[in-house]
C-alpha positions as CSV (number, residue, x, y, z in Angstrom):
1,X,-219.9,85.3,12.9
2,X,-219.2,88.3,15.0
3,X,-219.4,88.4,18.7
4,X,-218.8,90.7,21.7
5,X,-217.3,89.9,25.0
6,X,-218.3,91.8,28.2
7,X,-216.8,91.4,31.7
8,X,-213.7,89.6,32.8
9,X,-214.5,87.6,35.9
10,X,-214.9,83.9,35.9
11,X,-218.4,82.3,35.9
12,X,-219.3,81.5,39.5
13,X,-223.0,80.6,39.1
14,X,-223.9,77.2,40.3
15,X,-227.0,75.1,41.3
16,X,-227.6,73.9,44.8
17,X,-230.9,72.5,46.4
18,X,-233.1,73.8,43.6
19,X,-231.6,77.2,43.7
20,X,-229.2,79.0,41.4
21,X,-226.5,80.8,43.4
22,X,-223.3,82.8,42.8
23,X,-220.2,82.2,44.8
24,X,-219.6,85.1,47.1
25,X,-218.3,85.8,50.6
26,X,-221.4,88.0,51.2
27,X,-224.6,86.1,51.9
28,X,-227.5,86.6,49.4
29,X,-230.3,89.0,50.3
30,X,-232.5,88.8,47.2
31,X,-234.6,85.9,46.0
32,X,-235.8,86.3,42.3
33,X,-238.2,83.8,40.7
34,X,-238.1,83.6,37.0
35,X,-240.1,81.0,35.0
36,X,-240.2,78.5,37.9
37,X,-236.5,78.9,38.8
38,X,-235.3,80.6,42.0
39,X,-232.1,82.7,42.1
40,X,-230.4,83.7,45.4
41,X,-228.5,86.9,44.5
42,X,-227.4,90.2,45.9
43,X,-229.0,93.6,45.8
44,X,-225.8,95.6,45.4
45,X,-224.7,94.4,42.0
46,X,-228.2,94.1,40.5
47,X,-230.2,97.1,41.7
48,X,-227.7,99.9,40.6
49,X,-228.0,98.6,37.0
50,X,-231.7,97.5,36.9
51,X,-234.3,100.2,37.5
52,X,-237.2,97.7,37.4
53,X,-235.6,95.7,40.3
54,X,-235.3,98.9,42.2
55,X,-239.0,99.7,41.9
56,X,-240.0,96.1,42.7
57,X,-237.8,96.1,45.8
58,X,-239.3,99.3,46.9
59,X,-242.9,98.0,46.5
60,X,-242.4,94.5,48.1
61,X,-242.0,94.1,51.9
62,X,-238.7,93.0,53.4
63,X,-238.5,89.6,54.9
64,X,-236.2,88.5,57.7
65,X,-233.6,87.1,55.4
66,X,-234.4,87.5,51.6
67,X,-236.6,90.0,49.8
68,X,-238.6,88.0,47.3
69,X,-239.3,89.3,43.7
70,X,-241.3,87.5,41.1
71,X,-240.8,88.0,37.4
72,X,-243.6,85.9,35.8
73,X,-243.6,87.6,32.3
74,X,-239.9,87.9,31.9
75,X,-238.9,87.8,28.2
76,X,-235.9,85.8,26.9
77,X,-236.0,82.9,29.3
78,X,-233.5,81.8,32.0
79,X,-230.5,82.1,29.8
80,X,-231.2,85.8,29.0
81,X,-231.8,86.5,32.7
82,X,-228.5,84.9,33.7
83,X,-226.6,86.9,31.1
84,X,-228.0,90.2,32.5
85,X,-227.3,89.1,36.0
86,X,-223.7,88.1,35.1
87,X,-223.2,91.4,33.4
88,X,-224.1,93.1,36.7
89,X,-221.6,90.9,38.6
90,X,-218.9,91.6,36.0
91,X,-218.7,88.0,34.9
92,X,-217.6,87.4,31.4
93,X,-220.4,87.0,28.9
94,X,-220.5,86.6,25.1
95,X,-223.1,88.3,22.9
96,X,-223.6,87.1,19.3
97,X,-226.4,87.1,16.7
98,X,-227.8,84.0,18.4
99,X,-228.6,85.6,21.7
100,X,-228.6,89.3,21.2
101,X,-232.4,89.5,20.7
102,X,-233.2,87.6,23.9
103,X,-230.6,89.6,25.8
104,X,-231.8,92.9,24.4
105,X,-235.4,92.1,25.4
106,X,-234.4,91.0,28.9
107,X,-232.3,94.2,29.4
108,X,-235.3,96.3,28.3
109,X,-237.5,94.5,30.7
110,X,-235.1,95.1,33.6
111,X,-234.7,98.7,32.4
112,X,-230.9,98.5,32.2
113,X,-230.7,102.0,30.7
114,X,-228.3,104.9,30.9
115,X,-230.5,106.5,33.5
116,X,-229.5,103.8,35.9
117,X,-225.8,103.7,35.1
118,X,-223.6,105.0,32.3
119,X,-222.4,102.4,29.9
120,X,-225.2,100.0,30.9
121,X,-226.1,96.8,29.0
122,X,-228.7,98.3,26.7
123,X,-226.2,100.9,25.4
124,X,-223.5,98.3,24.8
125,X,-226.0,96.0,23.0
126,X,-227.2,98.8,20.7
127,X,-223.7,99.7,19.7
128,X,-222.9,96.1,18.9
129,X,-226.1,95.6,17.0
130,X,-225.8,98.8,14.9
131,X,-222.1,98.6,14.1
132,X,-221.5,94.8,13.8
133,X,-224.7,92.8,13.5
134,X,-226.4,94.9,10.8
135,X,-223.2,95.1,8.8
136,X,-222.9,91.3,8.6
137,X,-225.0,89.3,6.1
138,X,-225.2,86.1,8.1
139,X,-225.5,88.0,11.4
140,X,-228.5,89.9,10.1
141,X,-230.3,86.8,9.0
142,X,-229.6,84.8,12.2
143,X,-230.7,87.8,14.3
144,X,-233.9,88.2,12.2
145,X,-234.7,84.5,12.6
146,X,-234.3,84.8,16.4
147,X,-236.9,87.6,16.6
148,X,-239.5,84.9,15.9
149,X,-239.4,83.9,19.6
150,X,-240.1,87.5,20.7
151,X,-242.2,89.1,18.0
152,X,-243.9,91.8,20.1
153,X,-240.7,92.9,21.9
154,X,-238.7,92.7,18.7
155,X,-241.2,94.9,16.8
156,X,-241.4,97.5,19.7
157,X,-237.6,97.7,19.9
158,X,-237.2,98.0,16.1
159,X,-235.0,95.0,15.8
160,X,-237.1,93.2,13.2
161,X,-237.5,96.3,10.9
162,X,-233.8,97.2,11.1
163,X,-232.7,93.6,10.3
164,X,-235.0,93.6,7.2
165,X,-233.7,97.0,6.1
166,X,-230.1,95.8,6.4
167,X,-230.7,92.6,4.4
168,X,-232.6,94.4,1.7
169,X,-229.9,97.0,1.5
170,X,-227.2,94.4,1.1
171,X,-229.1,92.8,-1.8
172,X,-230.0,96.0,-3.5
173,X,-226.6,97.6,-3.2
174,X,-225.0,94.8,-5.3
175,X,-227.9,92.8,-6.7
176,X,-225.8,91.1,-9.3
177,X,-222.6,90.7,-7.3
178,X,-221.8,87.7,-5.1
179,X,-221.4,87.1,-1.5
180,X,-221.2,84.3,0.9
181,X,-224.3,82.2,1.2
182,X,-225.6,81.0,4.6
183,X,-224.8,77.4,3.8
184,X,-221.3,78.3,2.6
185,X,-220.6,80.4,5.6
186,X,-221.3,77.5,7.9
187,X,-218.4,75.7,6.4
188,X,-216.0,78.3,5.3
189,X,-216.3,81.5,7.2
190,X,-214.3,81.9,10.4
191,X,-215.9,83.5,13.5
192,X,-214.3,86.9,14.0
193,X,-214.7,89.7,16.5
194,X,-216.4,93.0,15.9
195,X,-213.2,94.7,14.9
196,X,-212.4,92.0,12.3
197,X,-213.3,91.7,8.6
198,X,-215.2,89.0,6.9
199,X,-213.3,86.4,4.9
200,X,-213.7,86.8,1.1
201,X,-212.2,83.5,0.1
202,X,-215.5,81.7,-0.5
203,X,-217.6,83.4,-3.1
204,X,-220.8,82.2,-4.9
205,X,-220.9,82.6,-8.6
206,X,-224.7,82.9,-8.8
207,X,-226.4,86.3,-9.1
208,X,-229.1,85.1,-6.8
209,X,-226.6,84.4,-4.0
210,X,-229.0,85.7,-1.4
211,X,-232.0,83.6,-2.3
212,X,-231.1,80.4,-0.4
213,X,-230.1,82.3,2.7
214,X,-233.4,84.2,3.2
215,X,-235.3,81.0,2.3
216,X,-234.6,80.0,5.9
217,X,-236.9,82.7,7.2
218,X,-240.5,82.1,8.3
219,X,-243.1,83.2,5.8
220,X,-244.0,86.5,7.6
221,X,-240.4,87.6,7.8
222,X,-239.7,86.4,4.3
223,X,-242.7,88.3,2.9
224,X,-241.6,91.5,4.6
225,X,-238.0,91.1,3.4
226,X,-239.1,90.4,-0.2
227,X,-241.4,93.5,-0.2
228,X,-238.4,95.6,0.9
229,X,-236.2,94.1,-1.8
230,X,-238.9,94.6,-4.5
231,X,-239.7,98.1,-3.4
232,X,-236.1,99.2,-4.1
233,X,-236.5,98.4,-7.8
234,X,-232.9,97.4,-8.3
235,X,-233.2,93.6,-8.3
236,X,-234.3,92.0,-11.6
237,X,-237.7,90.3,-11.6
238,X,-236.1,87.1,-12.7
239,X,-234.0,87.0,-9.5
240,X,-237.1,87.7,-7.5
241,X,-238.9,84.8,-9.2
242,X,-235.9,82.5,-8.6
243,X,-236.0,83.4,-4.9
244,X,-239.7,82.5,-4.7
245,X,-239.0,79.1,-6.3
246,X,-236.3,78.4,-3.9
247,X,-238.5,79.3,-1.0
248,X,-241.4,77.2,-2.2
249,X,-239.1,74.2,-2.6
250,X,-237.8,74.8,0.9
251,X,-241.1,74.9,2.7
252,X,-243.7,73.1,0.6
253,X,-244.0,69.4,1.2
254,X,-242.5,67.1,-1.4
255,X,-243.8,63.7,-2.5
256,X,-242.3,62.1,0.5
257,X,-243.9,64.6,2.8
258,X,-240.8,66.6,3.6
259,X,-239.5,69.9,2.3
260,X,-236.4,70.7,0.2
261,X,-237.7,69.0,-2.9
262,X,-240.4,70.6,-5.0
263,X,-243.9,71.9,-4.9
264,X,-245.8,68.6,-5.0
265,X,-249.5,68.6,-4.6
266,X,-249.9,64.8,-4.8
267,X,-249.1,64.4,-1.1
268,X,-251.7,64.2,1.6
269,X,-249.7,66.2,4.0
270,X,-251.6,69.3,2.8
271,X,-254.7,68.1,4.5
272,X,-253.5,67.9,8.1
273,X,-255.5,70.7,9.8
274,X,-253.2,73.3,11.1
275,X,-250.5,72.3,8.7
276,X,-252.9,72.8,5.7
277,X,-253.7,76.3,7.0
278,X,-250.0,77.1,7.3
279,X,-249.3,75.9,3.8
280,X,-252.3,77.9,2.5
281,X,-250.9,81.0,4.0
282,X,-247.5,80.2,2.5
283,X,-249.0,79.7,-1.0
284,X,-251.1,82.9,-0.9
285,X,-248.1,84.9,0.3
286,X,-246.0,83.6,-2.6
287,X,-248.7,84.5,-5.0
288,X,-248.8,88.0,-3.7
289,X,-245.0,88.3,-4.2
290,X,-245.0,87.1,-7.8
291,X,-243.3,89.7,-10.2
292,X,-245.6,91.3,-12.7
293,X,-243.3,90.8,-15.6
294,X,-244.0,87.9,-18.0
295,X,-241.5,85.1,-17.8
296,X,-240.1,86.1,-14.4
297,X,-241.1,82.7,-13.1
298,X,-241.5,79.6,-15.3
299,X,-245.0,78.5,-16.4
300,X,-244.4,75.1,-14.8
301,X,-243.9,76.7,-11.4
302,X,-247.1,78.7,-11.7
303,X,-249.0,75.5,-12.6
304,X,-247.5,73.7,-9.6
305,X,-248.7,76.5,-7.4
306,X,-252.1,76.3,-9.0
307,X,-252.3,72.5,-8.3
308,X,-251.3,73.2,-4.7
309,X,-254.0,76.0,-4.5
310,X,-256.6,73.5,-5.6
311,X,-255.4,70.9,-3.0
312,X,-255.3,73.5,-0.2
313,X,-258.6,75.1,-1.1
314,X,-256.9,78.5,-1.4
315,X,-258.8,81.7,-2.0
316,X,-260.6,82.2,-5.3
317,X,-258.5,85.4,-5.9
318,X,-255.3,83.5,-5.6
319,X,-256.5,80.8,-8.0
320,X,-257.6,83.4,-10.5
321,X,-254.4,85.3,-10.3
322,X,-252.4,82.2,-10.9
323,X,-254.7,81.3,-13.9
324,X,-254.2,84.8,-15.3
325,X,-250.4,84.5,-15.0
326,X,-250.4,81.0,-16.6
327,X,-252.5,82.3,-19.5
328,X,-249.9,85.0,-20.3
329,X,-247.2,82.4,-20.9
330,X,-249.3,79.3,-21.7
331,X,-247.1,78.4,-24.7
332,X,-244.4,77.4,-22.3
333,X,-246.6,74.8,-20.5
334,X,-246.7,71.0,-21.0
335,X,-249.7,68.7,-21.1
336,X,-248.6,67.2,-17.7
337,X,-248.6,70.6,-16.2
338,X,-252.2,71.3,-17.3
339,X,-253.5,68.1,-15.6
340,X,-254.7,70.0,-12.5
341,X,-256.5,67.7,-10.0
342,X,-259.9,69.0,-8.9
343,X,-260.3,70.4,-5.4
344,X,-260.9,67.7,-2.8
345,X,-264.2,69.2,-1.5
346,X,-265.5,70.7,-4.8
347,X,-268.5,69.2,-6.5
348,X,-266.7,68.6,-9.8
349,X,-267.6,66.1,-12.5
350,X,-264.1,65.0,-13.3
351,X,-260.9,64.2,-11.6
352,X,-259.3,67.1,-13.4
353,X,-260.2,70.8,-13.0
354,X,-261.3,71.5,-16.6
355,X,-262.9,74.8,-15.6
356,X,-259.6,76.4,-14.5
357,X,-258.0,75.3,-17.7
358,X,-260.8,77.1,-19.6
359,X,-260.1,80.2,-17.6
360,X,-256.4,79.9,-18.5
361,X,-257.3,79.5,-22.2
362,X,-259.5,82.6,-22.1
363,X,-256.7,84.6,-20.5
364,X,-254.3,83.4,-23.2
365,X,-256.7,84.2,-26.1
366,X,-257.4,87.6,-24.7
367,X,-253.9,88.7,-25.6
368,X,-253.4,90.5,-28.9
369,X,-257.0,90.4,-30.1
370,X,-256.5,93.0,-32.8
371,X,-253.5,92.7,-35.1
372,X,-251.3,95.8,-35.5
373,X,-252.1,98.2,-38.3
374,X,-249.7,100.3,-40.3
375,X,-248.9,103.6,-38.8
376,X,-250.5,106.7,-40.4
377,X,-248.5,108.3,-43.1
378,X,-247.7,112.0,-42.9
379,X,-249.4,113.8,-45.7
380,X,-249.0,117.3,-47.2
381,X,-245.9,119.4,-47.4
382,X,-244.3,117.6,-44.5
383,X,-244.2,114.4,-46.6
384,X,-240.6,114.8,-47.8
385,X,-239.1,115.4,-44.4
386,X,-239.5,112.7,-41.8
387,X,-239.6,113.9,-38.2
388,X,-238.2,112.1,-35.2
389,X,-241.7,111.5,-34.0
390,X,-242.5,109.7,-37.3
391,X,-239.4,107.6,-36.9
392,X,-240.5,106.7,-33.4
393,X,-243.9,105.7,-34.7
394,X,-242.2,103.3,-37.1
395,X,-240.0,101.9,-34.4
396,X,-243.1,101.3,-32.2
397,X,-244.9,99.7,-35.1
398,X,-242.0,97.3,-35.8
399,X,-242.0,96.4,-32.1
400,X,-245.7,95.7,-32.3
401,X,-245.3,93.6,-35.4
402,X,-242.7,91.5,-33.6
403,X,-245.0,91.2,-30.6
404,X,-247.9,90.1,-32.9
405,X,-245.6,87.5,-34.5
406,X,-244.7,86.1,-31.2
407,X,-248.4,86.0,-30.2
408,X,-249.2,84.1,-33.4
409,X,-246.4,81.5,-32.9
410,X,-247.6,81.1,-29.3
411,X,-251.1,80.2,-30.5
412,X,-249.6,77.5,-32.8
413,X,-247.8,76.0,-29.8
414,X,-250.9,76.3,-27.6
415,X,-253.0,74.6,-30.2
416,X,-250.7,71.5,-30.1
417,X,-250.8,71.7,-26.3
418,X,-254.6,71.8,-26.1
419,X,-255.0,68.9,-28.5
420,X,-252.6,66.9,-26.3
421,X,-254.5,67.9,-23.2
422,X,-257.8,66.8,-24.9
423,X,-256.3,63.4,-25.5
424,X,-255.6,63.0,-21.8
425,X,-258.9,64.3,-20.4
426,X,-260.9,62.3,-23.1
427,X,-260.0,59.2,-21.1
428,X,-262.0,60.4,-18.1
429,X,-265.5,58.6,-18.3
430,X,-267.2,61.4,-16.4
431,X,-266.0,64.2,-18.6
432,X,-269.1,66.0,-20.1
433,X,-269.3,66.4,-23.8
434,X,-269.9,70.1,-23.5
435,X,-266.5,70.7,-21.7
436,X,-264.7,68.6,-24.3
437,X,-266.1,70.7,-27.1
438,X,-265.7,74.0,-25.3
439,X,-261.9,73.4,-24.8
440,X,-261.5,72.2,-28.4
441,X,-263.3,75.3,-29.8
442,X,-261.3,77.7,-27.7
443,X,-258.5,77.5,-30.2
444,X,-258.9,79.6,-33.4
445,X,-259.0,77.6,-36.6
446,X,-255.8,79.0,-38.1
447,X,-253.8,77.8,-35.1
448,X,-254.3,74.1,-36.0
449,X,-252.1,73.4,-39.0
450,X,-253.4,69.8,-39.0
451,X,-256.2,68.0,-37.1
452,X,-254.5,64.7,-36.5
453,X,-254.1,65.3,-32.7
454,X,-257.6,66.6,-32.5
455,X,-258.9,63.5,-34.3
456,X,-257.0,61.3,-31.8
457,X,-258.7,63.1,-28.9
458,X,-262.1,62.6,-30.5
459,X,-261.4,58.9,-31.2
460,X,-260.4,58.4,-27.5
461,X,-263.5,60.2,-26.3
462,X,-265.8,58.1,-28.5
463,X,-264.2,54.9,-27.3
464,X,-264.4,56.0,-23.6
465,X,-268.0,57.2,-24.0
466,X,-269.8,54.5,-26.1
467,X,-273.2,55.7,-24.7
468,X,-273.1,58.9,-26.8
469,X,-276.2,59.3,-29.0
470,X,-275.9,59.9,-32.8
471,X,-276.6,63.6,-32.4
472,X,-273.9,63.9,-29.7
473,X,-271.3,62.2,-31.9
474,X,-272.2,64.5,-34.8
475,X,-271.8,67.5,-32.5
476,X,-268.4,66.3,-31.3
477,X,-267.2,65.7,-34.9
478,X,-268.3,69.1,-36.1
479,X,-265.1,70.5,-34.6
480,X,-263.0,68.2,-36.9
481,X,-261.8,69.5,-40.3
482,X,-261.3,66.4,-42.5
483,X,-259.4,68.5,-45.0
484,X,-256.6,68.9,-42.4
485,X,-256.1,65.2,-41.7
486,X,-253.0,63.4,-42.8
487,X,-253.0,60.2,-45.0
488,X,-252.7,58.0,-41.9
489,X,-255.5,59.7,-40.0
490,X,-257.7,59.5,-43.1
491,X,-257.1,55.8,-43.4
492,X,-257.9,55.3,-39.7
493,X,-261.0,57.5,-39.9
494,X,-262.4,55.7,-43.0
495,X,-262.5,52.5,-41.0
496,X,-263.6,54.0,-37.7
497,X,-267.1,52.6,-36.9
498,X,-267.5,55.1,-34.1
499,X,-267.6,58.1,-36.4
500,X,-270.8,59.4,-37.9
501,X,-271.4,58.4,-41.5
502,X,-271.2,62.0,-42.6
503,X,-267.7,62.3,-41.4
504,X,-266.6,59.0,-43.1
505,X,-268.0,60.3,-46.4
506,X,-266.2,63.5,-46.0
507,X,-262.9,61.7,-45.3
508,X,-263.3,59.5,-48.3
509,X,-264.3,62.3,-50.6
510,X,-261.4,64.5,-49.6
511,X,-258.9,61.6,-49.7
512,X,-260.0,60.8,-53.3
513,X,-259.8,64.4,-54.3
514,X,-256.4,64.8,-52.8
515,X,-255.2,61.7,-54.5
516,X,-256.5,63.1,-57.8
517,X,-254.7,66.4,-57.3
518,X,-251.5,64.5,-56.5
519,X,-251.7,62.4,-59.8
520,X,-252.9,65.3,-61.9
521,X,-256.2,63.6,-62.8
522,X,-258.5,66.4,-61.6
523,X,-260.5,67.0,-64.8
524,X,-263.6,65.5,-63.2
525,X,-263.5,67.9,-60.2
526,X,-265.4,71.2,-60.1
527,X,-263.4,74.3,-60.2
528,X,-264.4,75.4,-56.7
529,X,-263.2,72.0,-55.2
530,X,-259.9,72.4,-57.1
531,X,-259.5,75.8,-55.6
532,X,-260.1,74.5,-52.1
533,X,-257.6,71.7,-52.5
534,X,-255.0,74.0,-54.0
535,X,-255.4,76.4,-51.2
536,X,-255.0,73.6,-48.7
537,X,-251.8,72.3,-50.4
538,X,-250.3,75.8,-50.3
539,X,-251.1,76.0,-46.6
540,X,-249.4,72.7,-45.8
541,X,-246.3,73.7,-47.8
542,X,-246.0,77.1,-46.3
543,X,-247.1,76.3,-42.7
544,X,-244.3,76.1,-40.1
545,X,-244.3,75.9,-36.3
546,X,-243.4,79.6,-36.2
547,X,-245.5,80.8,-39.2
548,X,-247.1,84.2,-38.9
549,X,-249.5,84.1,-41.8
550,X,-253.1,83.5,-40.8
551,X,-255.5,81.7,-43.1
552,X,-259.0,82.7,-44.0
553,X,-261.5,80.8,-41.9
554,X,-264.0,80.8,-44.7
555,X,-261.6,79.0,-47.0
556,X,-260.4,76.6,-44.3
557,X,-264.0,75.4,-43.6
558,X,-264.7,72.5,-46.0
559,X,-268.4,72.6,-47.1
560,X,-270.7,70.7,-49.4
561,X,-271.7,74.0,-51.0
562,X,-269.3,73.4,-53.8
563,X,-271.3,70.3,-54.9
564,X,-274.3,72.2,-56.3
565,X,-273.6,71.7,-60.0
566,X,-276.2,69.4,-61.4
567,X,-274.0,68.5,-64.3
568,X,-271.5,66.8,-62.1
569,X,-272.1,63.3,-60.8
570,X,-270.7,64.5,-57.5
571,X,-274.0,66.3,-56.8
572,X,-275.4,63.0,-55.6
573,X,-273.0,63.2,-52.6
574,X,-275.0,66.3,-51.4
575,X,-278.2,64.2,-51.5
576,X,-276.6,61.5,-49.4
577,X,-275.3,63.9,-46.8
578,X,-278.7,65.5,-46.6
579,X,-280.3,62.2,-46.0
580,X,-277.9,61.5,-43.2
581,X,-279.3,64.6,-41.4
582,X,-282.8,63.1,-41.4
583,X,-284.4,61.3,-38.4
584,X,-282.3,58.4,-37.2
585,X,-285.2,56.0,-37.4
586,X,-285.7,56.6,-41.2
587,X,-282.1,56.0,-42.2
588,X,-280.8,53.6,-39.6
589,X,-280.8,50.5,-41.7
590,X,-279.4,52.3,-44.8
591,X,-276.6,53.8,-42.7
592,X,-275.5,50.4,-41.5
593,X,-275.3,49.1,-45.1
594,X,-273.6,52.2,-46.5
595,X,-271.1,52.3,-43.6
596,X,-270.1,48.7,-44.3
597,X,-269.6,49.6,-48.0
598,X,-267.5,52.7,-47.2
599,X,-265.4,50.6,-44.8
600,X,-264.7,48.1,-47.7
601,X,-263.9,50.9,-50.1
602,X,-261.4,52.4,-47.8
603,X,-259.2,49.4,-48.1
604,X,-258.3,50.4,-51.7
605,X,-256.2,53.5,-51.3
606,X,-254.2,52.9,-54.5
607,X,-257.4,53.1,-56.6
608,X,-259.2,56.2,-55.4
609,X,-261.1,56.9,-58.6
610,X,-262.6,53.4,-58.8
611,X,-263.4,53.6,-55.1
612,X,-265.2,56.9,-55.4
613,X,-267.2,55.7,-58.4
614,X,-268.4,52.7,-56.5
615,X,-269.3,55.0,-53.6
616,X,-271.3,57.3,-55.9
617,X,-273.2,54.4,-57.5
618,X,-274.1,52.9,-54.1
619,X,-275.3,56.4,-53.0
620,X,-277.4,56.7,-56.2
621,X,-279.0,53.3,-55.7
622,X,-279.8,54.2,-52.2
623,X,-281.5,57.5,-53.3
624,X,-283.5,55.8,-56.0
625,X,-284.8,53.1,-53.6
626,X,-286.1,55.8,-51.3
627,X,-287.8,57.6,-54.3
């Protein structure tokens, strides 16, 4: 670090009988009280350099031995006062980034200006500050940190603003180049004088070399510094996001209650009165500094901030802004990240904040609502010659196509993510059915290539909530497409006593039909059923995690409308499904019998045709008995 030496005399200040004195052959004639400490000094060295002391001496009456002056509101403390006094006596003092702010404030208070004497202390401090401190990276940061003890004086003297401008200028001048970090400079940089040069032997290889250094600043100074850096427009948003992550890791409490680990909302240290208010201000300030560009900060970091916002009861605007940003890049999230604890004082039904996840999903689905269309063709006599504007239109169209493709692949990822999230929240006994269904239905049908994960979530919810009525279980299972279940899921569903009978019949029917398609024995199936199965097989073969071809929702939705042909024995299945929709009291006993039969039939997967014929005969007998 840089420093400046003033004066040449030896330090002759000492303490005796509760007084601070200076060795001199001349007796003291001035008693100055500063912050409870009394100094016995001399008027001659002090008054010629301090206009304020001149005025105070002129206003106070002379005593027999010492003229008494009190300085109750003196800035900088005793150390700064002694530095100013020693400068007046010509005693050697050292000024550095650690004490220049306190000394500058003290000199301003004492009015040690050029009007009192040429080459006074204020002039020398300003020269050192402008030519040395502001040109050193570490010196600027240390000086800015020290302004925290004198915020009003530092603002009035322009010290704070000039330090911030110097730091931002160093970052923006070479945003991708390296320099010494604060931590490295503690170990490797030698302290040099103002006329020296900084050592260049220790360089950081990271482009964000400045992030760890400014993370030592308090939140108000950090916020102002980052605003200055961002306003320059020369620092990439990714580096700004990296800086915010480093700062959050430095100041947010970790799981053990300390900093320097991660943004962890599981700790109780958020809820300690003033500390919680400080952390709330910290979080809301970080949210205000987030770059606008997508991907500038990881989705996991945004969700950690959202968890902390819930724990700290942050403002609704901060929560909504975080939810909006998470929704933009939701495909990068994990199930664990989405398990956001509910606010401690909120009147929520569950231990997880499901409502905020719904907001995130709405933000995600709001992207790319309309697919891009082909650009208009140029007609008429200009058709032969393509202008540059037409070429630009084609380029923009290609970019929009790529953007749409990325949006579609993101929806496929988010569908898997949501189904995994549903499996977790389904274990919560207090989760309302409406919220479970709302989250499941927020994903478009084409985004779910298969429904195995969704079926697992439904199964978990039915086991956790055995009190559901028949109509509620039907409502829950309406979101399930049996045609998109795998062989393993179908086997499990066929024996699942918690599922409504209608769903079990659908599973058995489709499994039989699929087995017939696989063996080629499909002559007894109606043409419309064959078409549905063939379409589904094509989808399964062509579907990939990054597929961009959307399926027709009308074709994806399996329906009993294809069973209307009276010539087919399969028409009896429609009758049974209609019966199942009747009042529960009329079909309760039959449902129990038929469910047991279906459970038995599902144990013969290698003989689907025989199994299905038994199913049809049992349904026919049940229908004839009712007639």
